[in-house]
Amino acid sequence: MSRRRWSIWLGPPIAVAIVAVALIRLQAGAEAGGKATPVAAGACAESPLTRDADGKVSRGGAKGAWWRLTERLDGKGFMIGRALVLGQGGAVRVALQLRSETLASGPVGGVVALTTDDGSISEIRLVSIAKACSWTVHQAMDLVRGAFVDPSDGSVVAHLLDRSTREDLGTWRVAATGGDPTLVLAPLPPAALGRVFSTDYRLDAAGRRLAVQSCSDLACITRIVDLADPSRAVITIDGQQGQIVGFAGGRLVTWAQCVGLPCGVLAWDFAARTSTEIVDRAESAAVTEDGEFLLAVKDSIRNRTIRVAVGRGGEVAVKGVSRDEQVLSGGVTGFAGYEGNADEVALAIPNGTPHAFRPSAAEVLP
C-alpha cells in the first residue's frame, strides 16, 4: 500500500542539486579545549548512514553524538524558526537554521533524522554529525510529523497527516535503499481519541517492538506492533496514560495522566493492559536502552534523583545529576538527543550539551 502524494522522490542528482542551493558546505574547524565552531551542513552525495555486513546501522564510532533544538526569536521575542546544533563529545560541529515546524530524533549511527515543513511540502532529512552534511530522504505534500531511523536496517519510519484536514494517515517506512514507502501501522480511528495533537515512537531493546503513541489534548493511546512479524495482532494500551517514556523490563513505561509536572511514572503489562506506578512523582525520566533501569529527577530544586530497577522493583536515591539537569527520554518530541551505550541515559540542562549517565554505576545515597 502506498500513497501517491507521499511519493515525491528526489533521487540523485536532483536531490544533491536542490539541497546544495539551499545549504553552504564548509569544513568544521577545531578550537582550543575541544570546542569547535559550528558550520552549516553541506549536501551529502549519498545517504550518510553506514551499515554493517548484517545490514544494521554502524554505531561504534558514534558514541557521544548529540543534538539540541532551540527556538530562534526576532527582536520582539516572536518565534521565527528553530536552530539545530549537533556535535560529539565536547565538540560542536554542525548548525542549521530551520523553520518553526521542525522535529528531530536520534542520533543513530551519528545521524539525526529531521523533519521540516514549509506550509506546502514536508521534508525528511538525515543530518550527519561527523560528515557535516545533510541528505534529503523524502518529500511529501502531506504533513510529516516526526521521523526516526530504525537501527536494525537503516530505514526511516515517519508519521503522516493529511495537510488540509490533519487526518491521521498512519505510520510509514522508507527503505534505506529507496523505493515506495510501505505502511507500518494503519491510522488510529478518529473515534478512538479525537483530534491527535502529537505522535511519538519508541523501539524496544531488540528493535522488534515499535510503540506508536497518539495523544490528544486530553488522553493518549499507545499501539505496539511487532516489526519482525507484522501479521501478529497489534497491542493497544488505551488506559489513562501520559507521554511515552520507553520500554523497560519487558513492559512499556509512560507518564501517568497529569496536568503538568511533577507527575507519576507507570509501567504497563502488555497482556493485561494494566499499569503499576513505579515512581510517585518526577520532573523528568528516561529508561536505559537495554531496559534495565529508569532514572528520574524527582525534585530539581533539592537535587533529588532516583534509580529504579524496572523489572525487579526498588527505588534508591543516587548522586551524579547536577541541579537543573533533566533526563532526556528520546523520541521525536524532545529538545535534545544523545547516542550512548545501552546501559546509559542522557542528561542536559535546557540549551545545554547532552552527556551520558550510567544509572547502574551511580553512587547510592544512604
Coordinates of C-alpha atoms in Angstrom, one line a residue:
M1 CA 0.0 0.0 0.0
S2 CA 1.3 3.4 -0.9
R3 CA 0.1 7.0 -1.4
R4 CA 0.9 9.0 -4.5
R5 CA 1.1 12.3 -2.6
W6 CA 3.6 10.7 -0.2
S7 CA 5.9 9.8 -3.1
I8 CA 7.5 12.9 -4.4
W9 CA 11.0 11.4 -4.6
L10 CA 14.2 13.4 -5.2
G11 CA 16.7 10.9 -6.4
P12 CA 20.3 11.8 -7.4
P13 CA 21.4 14.0 -8.9
I14 CA 18.3 16.2 -8.3
A15 CA 18.4 15.8 -4.5
V16 CA 22.0 16.9 -4.4
A17 CA 21.4 20.0 -6.6
I18 CA 18.3 21.1 -4.6
V19 CA 20.0 20.8 -1.2
A20 CA 23.2 22.4 -2.5
V21 CA 21.3 25.5 -3.5
A22 CA 19.8 25.8 0.0
L23 CA 22.9 25.0 2.0
I24 CA 26.5 26.0 2.1
R25 CA 29.2 23.4 2.6
L26 CA 32.0 24.4 5.0
Q27 CA 34.7 22.4 6.9
A28 CA 34.4 22.3 10.6
G29 CA 37.3 24.0 12.5
A30 CA 38.5 22.9 15.9
E31 CA 39.2 25.3 18.7
A32 CA 41.1 25.1 21.9
G33 CA 39.7 23.0 24.6
G34 CA 37.9 20.5 22.3
K35 CA 35.3 23.0 21.2
A36 CA 34.5 23.7 17.6
T37 CA 32.9 26.4 15.5
P38 CA 29.6 25.1 14.2
V39 CA 29.3 25.1 10.4
A40 CA 26.4 24.9 8.0
A41 CA 25.6 21.4 6.9
G42 CA 26.5 20.8 3.3
A43 CA 24.8 18.4 0.9
C44 CA 25.7 14.7 1.2
A45 CA 26.4 13.0 -2.1
E46 CA 24.6 9.9 -0.7
S47 CA 22.9 8.7 2.4
P48 CA 25.3 9.4 5.4
L49 CA 24.2 6.2 7.2
T50 CA 26.7 3.4 7.1
R51 CA 25.7 -0.2 7.7
D52 CA 27.5 -3.4 8.8
A53 CA 27.6 -6.6 6.9
D54 CA 24.3 -7.8 8.6
G55 CA 22.5 -4.6 7.4
K56 CA 22.4 -2.9 10.8
V57 CA 23.4 0.7 11.2
S58 CA 27.1 1.0 12.2
R59 CA 27.2 2.7 15.6
G60 CA 30.6 2.0 17.0
G61 CA 32.2 5.3 16.2
A62 CA 29.1 7.4 17.0
K63 CA 29.0 7.2 20.8
G64 CA 28.7 10.6 22.3
A65 CA 27.0 12.1 19.3
W66 CA 24.3 14.7 20.3
W67 CA 21.9 17.4 19.1
R68 CA 19.8 20.2 20.6
L69 CA 17.0 22.2 19.2
T70 CA 16.3 25.7 20.3
E71 CA 13.9 28.5 19.2
R72 CA 15.0 31.4 17.1
L73 CA 13.4 34.7 18.1
D74 CA 13.1 38.1 16.5
G75 CA 13.8 41.4 18.3
K76 CA 10.3 41.4 19.7
G77 CA 10.5 37.9 21.1
F78 CA 8.4 36.2 18.4
M79 CA 9.5 32.8 17.2
I80 CA 10.8 32.9 13.6
G81 CA 12.3 29.4 13.4
R82 CA 14.5 26.8 15.1
A83 CA 18.2 26.3 15.4
L84 CA 19.6 22.8 15.4
V85 CA 23.1 22.4 16.8
L86 CA 24.9 19.0 16.6
G87 CA 28.2 17.7 18.0
Q88 CA 30.0 14.8 19.5
G89 CA 31.6 14.7 23.0
G90 CA 32.7 18.2 23.9
A91 CA 32.9 19.4 20.2
V92 CA 30.2 21.4 18.5
R93 CA 30.3 20.5 14.7
V94 CA 27.2 21.5 12.8
A95 CA 24.5 24.1 13.0
L96 CA 21.3 24.5 10.9
Q97 CA 18.8 27.4 10.7
L98 CA 15.4 25.8 10.3
R99 CA 11.7 26.5 10.0
S100 CA 9.5 26.6 13.1
E101 CA 7.8 23.3 12.0
T102 CA 10.8 21.1 12.8
L103 CA 11.3 17.9 14.8
A104 CA 14.4 15.8 15.3
S105 CA 15.3 12.4 16.7
G106 CA 18.3 10.2 17.3
P107 CA 21.2 10.2 16.8
V108 CA 21.5 6.7 15.3
G109 CA 25.0 6.0 14.0
G110 CA 25.8 9.6 14.4
V111 CA 22.9 10.7 12.1
V112 CA 19.9 12.7 13.2
A113 CA 16.5 12.3 11.5
L114 CA 15.0 15.7 10.8
T115 CA 11.5 16.7 9.6
T116 CA 10.7 20.2 8.4
D117 CA 7.6 21.7 6.8
D118 CA 7.2 25.0 4.8
G119 CA 3.4 25.1 4.7
S120 CA 3.1 23.1 1.5
I121 CA 5.8 20.4 1.4
S122 CA 7.2 18.3 4.2
E123 CA 10.8 17.0 4.0
I124 CA 12.7 14.2 5.8
R125 CA 16.4 14.7 6.0
L126 CA 19.3 12.8 7.5
V127 CA 22.0 15.0 9.1
S128 CA 25.4 13.5 9.6
I129 CA 27.4 14.9 12.6
A130 CA 30.8 13.5 11.5
K131 CA 30.4 14.4 7.8
A132 CA 28.7 17.8 8.5
C133 CA 26.2 17.2 5.7
S134 CA 22.5 16.7 5.1
W135 CA 20.7 14.2 2.8
T136 CA 17.1 14.6 1.6
V137 CA 15.4 11.2 2.1
H138 CA 11.9 12.1 1.1
Q139 CA 9.5 14.9 0.3
A140 CA 5.7 14.7 0.7
M141 CA 2.7 17.0 0.0
D142 CA 1.1 15.5 3.1
L143 CA 2.3 16.6 6.5
V144 CA 5.2 14.5 8.0
R145 CA 5.2 14.9 11.8
G146 CA 8.4 13.3 13.1
A147 CA 10.6 10.5 11.9
F148 CA 13.3 8.2 13.2
V149 CA 16.0 5.9 11.9
D150 CA 15.5 2.1 12.5
P151 CA 18.9 0.9 13.6
S152 CA 18.1 -2.6 12.5
D153 CA 18.2 -1.8 8.8
G154 CA 18.7 1.9 8.3
S155 CA 15.2 2.6 7.1
V156 CA 13.3 5.7 8.2
V157 CA 9.9 5.5 9.9
A158 CA 7.6 8.5 9.9
H159 CA 4.1 9.6 10.8
L160 CA 1.9 11.2 8.2
L161 CA -1.1 13.5 8.4
D162 CA -3.4 14.9 5.8
R163 CA -2.3 18.5 5.3
S164 CA -5.8 20.0 4.9
T165 CA -7.8 18.0 7.5
R166 CA -5.0 16.9 9.8
E167 CA -6.5 13.4 9.5
D168 CA -4.1 10.6 10.7
L169 CA -2.7 8.8 7.6
G170 CA -0.7 6.2 9.6
T171 CA 3.0 5.3 10.2
W172 CA 5.1 4.6 7.1
R173 CA 8.6 3.2 6.4
V174 CA 11.0 4.4 3.7
A175 CA 13.6 1.7 3.0
A176 CA 17.3 2.5 3.2
T177 CA 17.6 1.5 -0.4
G178 CA 14.8 3.7 -1.6
G179 CA 11.5 2.7 -3.3
D180 CA 7.9 3.4 -2.4
P181 CA 7.1 3.8 1.3
T182 CA 5.2 1.0 3.0
L183 CA 2.6 1.1 5.7
V184 CA 3.8 0.0 9.1
L185 CA 0.7 0.9 11.2
A186 CA -2.7 2.0 10.0
P187 CA -4.2 5.3 11.1
L188 CA -5.8 5.4 14.5
P189 CA -9.7 5.5 14.0
P190 CA -10.9 9.1 14.6
A191 CA -13.5 7.9 17.2
A192 CA -10.8 6.4 19.3
L193 CA -9.2 9.6 20.5
G194 CA -10.5 12.6 18.5
R195 CA -8.0 15.2 17.1
V196 CA -4.4 13.9 17.6
F197 CA -2.0 16.6 18.5
S198 CA 1.2 14.6 18.8
T199 CA 2.6 11.2 17.9
D200 CA 5.7 9.7 19.3
Y201 CA 7.7 6.4 18.9
R202 CA 9.9 4.1 20.9
L203 CA 11.7 0.8 19.9
D204 CA 12.4 -1.9 22.4
A205 CA 16.0 -3.1 23.0
A206 CA 15.8 -5.8 20.4
G207 CA 14.4 -3.4 17.8
R208 CA 11.4 -5.7 17.3
R209 CA 8.6 -4.0 19.1
L210 CA 7.6 -0.5 18.0
A211 CA 5.4 1.6 20.2
V212 CA 3.4 4.3 18.4
Q213 CA 1.7 6.7 20.8
S214 CA -1.0 9.1 19.7
C215 CA -2.1 11.9 22.1
S216 CA -5.0 14.4 22.0
D217 CA -5.2 17.3 24.5
L218 CA -6.9 15.0 27.0
A219 CA -5.5 11.5 26.6
C220 CA -3.1 9.1 24.9
I221 CA -3.4 5.7 23.2
T222 CA -0.3 3.5 22.6
R223 CA -0.2 0.8 20.0
I224 CA 2.6 -1.8 19.8
V225 CA 3.4 -3.5 16.6
D226 CA 5.8 -6.5 16.0
L227 CA 8.1 -5.3 13.2
A228 CA 9.6 -8.8 12.8
D229 CA 6.1 -10.3 12.3
P230 CA 3.6 -7.7 11.1
S231 CA 0.9 -10.4 11.0
R232 CA 0.7 -10.5 14.8
A233 CA -2.1 -8.6 16.4
V234 CA -1.4 -5.0 17.4
I235 CA -1.3 -4.5 21.2
T236 CA -3.4 -1.5 22.2
I237 CA -3.0 0.2 25.5
D238 CA -5.7 2.8 26.0
G239 CA -5.8 3.2 29.7
Q240 CA -5.1 6.5 31.4
Q241 CA -1.6 7.5 30.4
G242 CA 0.6 10.4 29.7
Q243 CA 3.5 10.7 27.2
I244 CA 5.5 7.6 26.4
V245 CA 8.9 7.1 28.2
G246 CA 10.1 3.8 26.7
F247 CA 10.4 0.0 27.0
A248 CA 11.9 -1.4 30.2
G249 CA 11.9 -4.8 31.9
G250 CA 9.6 -6.3 29.3
R251 CA 7.0 -3.6 29.9
L252 CA 6.0 -0.2 28.4
V253 CA 6.8 2.8 30.6
T254 CA 4.7 6.0 30.3
W255 CA 3.9 9.1 32.4
A256 CA 0.7 9.0 34.3
Q257 CA -2.1 11.2 33.1
C258 CA -1.4 14.5 34.7
V259 CA -1.7 18.2 34.0
G260 CA 1.9 19.4 34.1
L261 CA 4.9 18.2 36.1
P262 CA 5.8 16.6 38.5
C263 CA 3.9 13.5 37.6
G264 CA 3.9 9.8 38.3
V265 CA 5.5 7.2 36.1
L266 CA 3.7 3.9 35.1
A267 CA 4.8 0.5 33.9
W268 CA 2.3 -1.3 31.7
D269 CA 1.8 -5.0 31.4
F270 CA 1.3 -5.9 27.7
A271 CA -1.1 -8.9 28.3
A272 CA -3.3 -7.4 31.0
R273 CA -3.2 -3.8 29.7
T274 CA -2.9 -2.7 33.3
S275 CA -0.3 -0.4 34.9
T276 CA 1.7 -0.2 38.1
E277 CA 3.1 3.0 39.5
I278 CA 6.8 2.8 39.7
V279 CA 7.6 6.4 40.6
D280 CA 5.1 8.6 42.5
R281 CA 6.3 11.9 41.2
A282 CA 9.0 13.0 38.8
E283 CA 10.0 16.1 36.8
S284 CA 11.9 14.1 34.1
A285 CA 12.5 10.4 33.4
A286 CA 14.1 8.0 31.0
V287 CA 14.9 4.3 30.7
T288 CA 18.2 2.9 29.5
E289 CA 18.2 1.4 26.0
D290 CA 18.7 -2.1 27.5
G291 CA 15.5 -1.6 29.6
E292 CA 17.2 -2.4 32.9
F293 CA 16.9 0.9 34.8
L294 CA 14.7 4.0 34.9
L295 CA 16.3 7.3 36.1
A296 CA 14.1 10.1 37.3
V297 CA 14.6 13.6 38.7
K298 CA 12.1 13.9 41.5
D299 CA 13.0 17.3 42.7
S300 CA 15.5 19.5 40.8
I301 CA 15.5 22.3 43.4
R302 CA 16.5 19.8 46.2
N303 CA 18.7 17.9 43.6
R304 CA 16.9 14.6 44.3
T305 CA 17.3 11.9 41.6
I306 CA 16.3 8.2 41.9
R307 CA 17.1 5.0 40.1
V308 CA 14.5 2.2 39.7
A309 CA 15.3 -1.4 38.5
V310 CA 12.1 -1.7 36.5
G311 CA 11.9 -5.4 36.2
R312 CA 12.8 -6.0 39.8
G313 CA 11.5 -3.0 41.6
G314 CA 13.1 -0.9 44.3
E315 CA 13.8 2.8 44.3
V316 CA 17.1 4.3 45.5
A317 CA 18.4 7.9 45.6
V318 CA 21.6 8.4 43.6
K319 CA 24.3 11.0 43.2
G320 CA 25.7 12.5 40.0
V321 CA 22.9 14.6 38.5
S322 CA 23.5 18.3 38.7
R323 CA 20.9 20.8 39.8
D324 CA 18.6 21.8 36.9
E325 CA 19.6 18.9 34.7
Q326 CA 16.8 17.0 33.0
V327 CA 16.8 13.3 31.9
L328 CA 16.2 13.0 28.2
S329 CA 13.7 10.3 27.2
G330 CA 14.3 10.4 23.5
G331 CA 11.6 10.3 20.8
V332 CA 10.6 12.9 18.3
T333 CA 9.1 15.5 20.6
G334 CA 12.2 16.3 22.7
F335 CA 14.5 19.3 22.7
A336 CA 17.8 17.3 22.6
G337 CA 19.1 13.8 21.9
Y338 CA 22.2 11.7 22.7
E339 CA 23.7 8.5 21.4
G340 CA 25.3 6.5 24.2
N341 CA 25.7 2.9 25.4
A342 CA 22.8 0.6 26.0
D343 CA 23.1 1.0 29.8
E344 CA 23.1 4.8 29.8
V345 CA 20.6 7.6 29.7
A346 CA 21.3 11.2 28.7
L347 CA 21.2 14.4 30.8
A348 CA 21.1 18.0 29.8
I349 CA 20.1 21.4 31.1
P350 CA 17.9 23.5 28.7
N351 CA 20.0 24.7 25.8
G352 CA 23.0 22.7 27.2
T353 CA 25.1 20.0 25.7
P354 CA 23.7 16.5 26.5
H355 CA 26.0 13.9 28.2
A356 CA 25.8 10.3 29.3
F357 CA 24.9 9.0 32.8
R358 CA 25.1 5.3 33.8
P359 CA 22.4 4.5 36.4
S360 CA 23.9 1.1 37.3
A361 CA 27.2 2.8 38.3
A362 CA 25.7 5.7 40.2
E363 CA 26.7 6.2 43.8
V364 CA 23.7 5.3 46.0
L365 CA 22.8 7.7 48.8
P366 CA 22.0 6.2 52.3

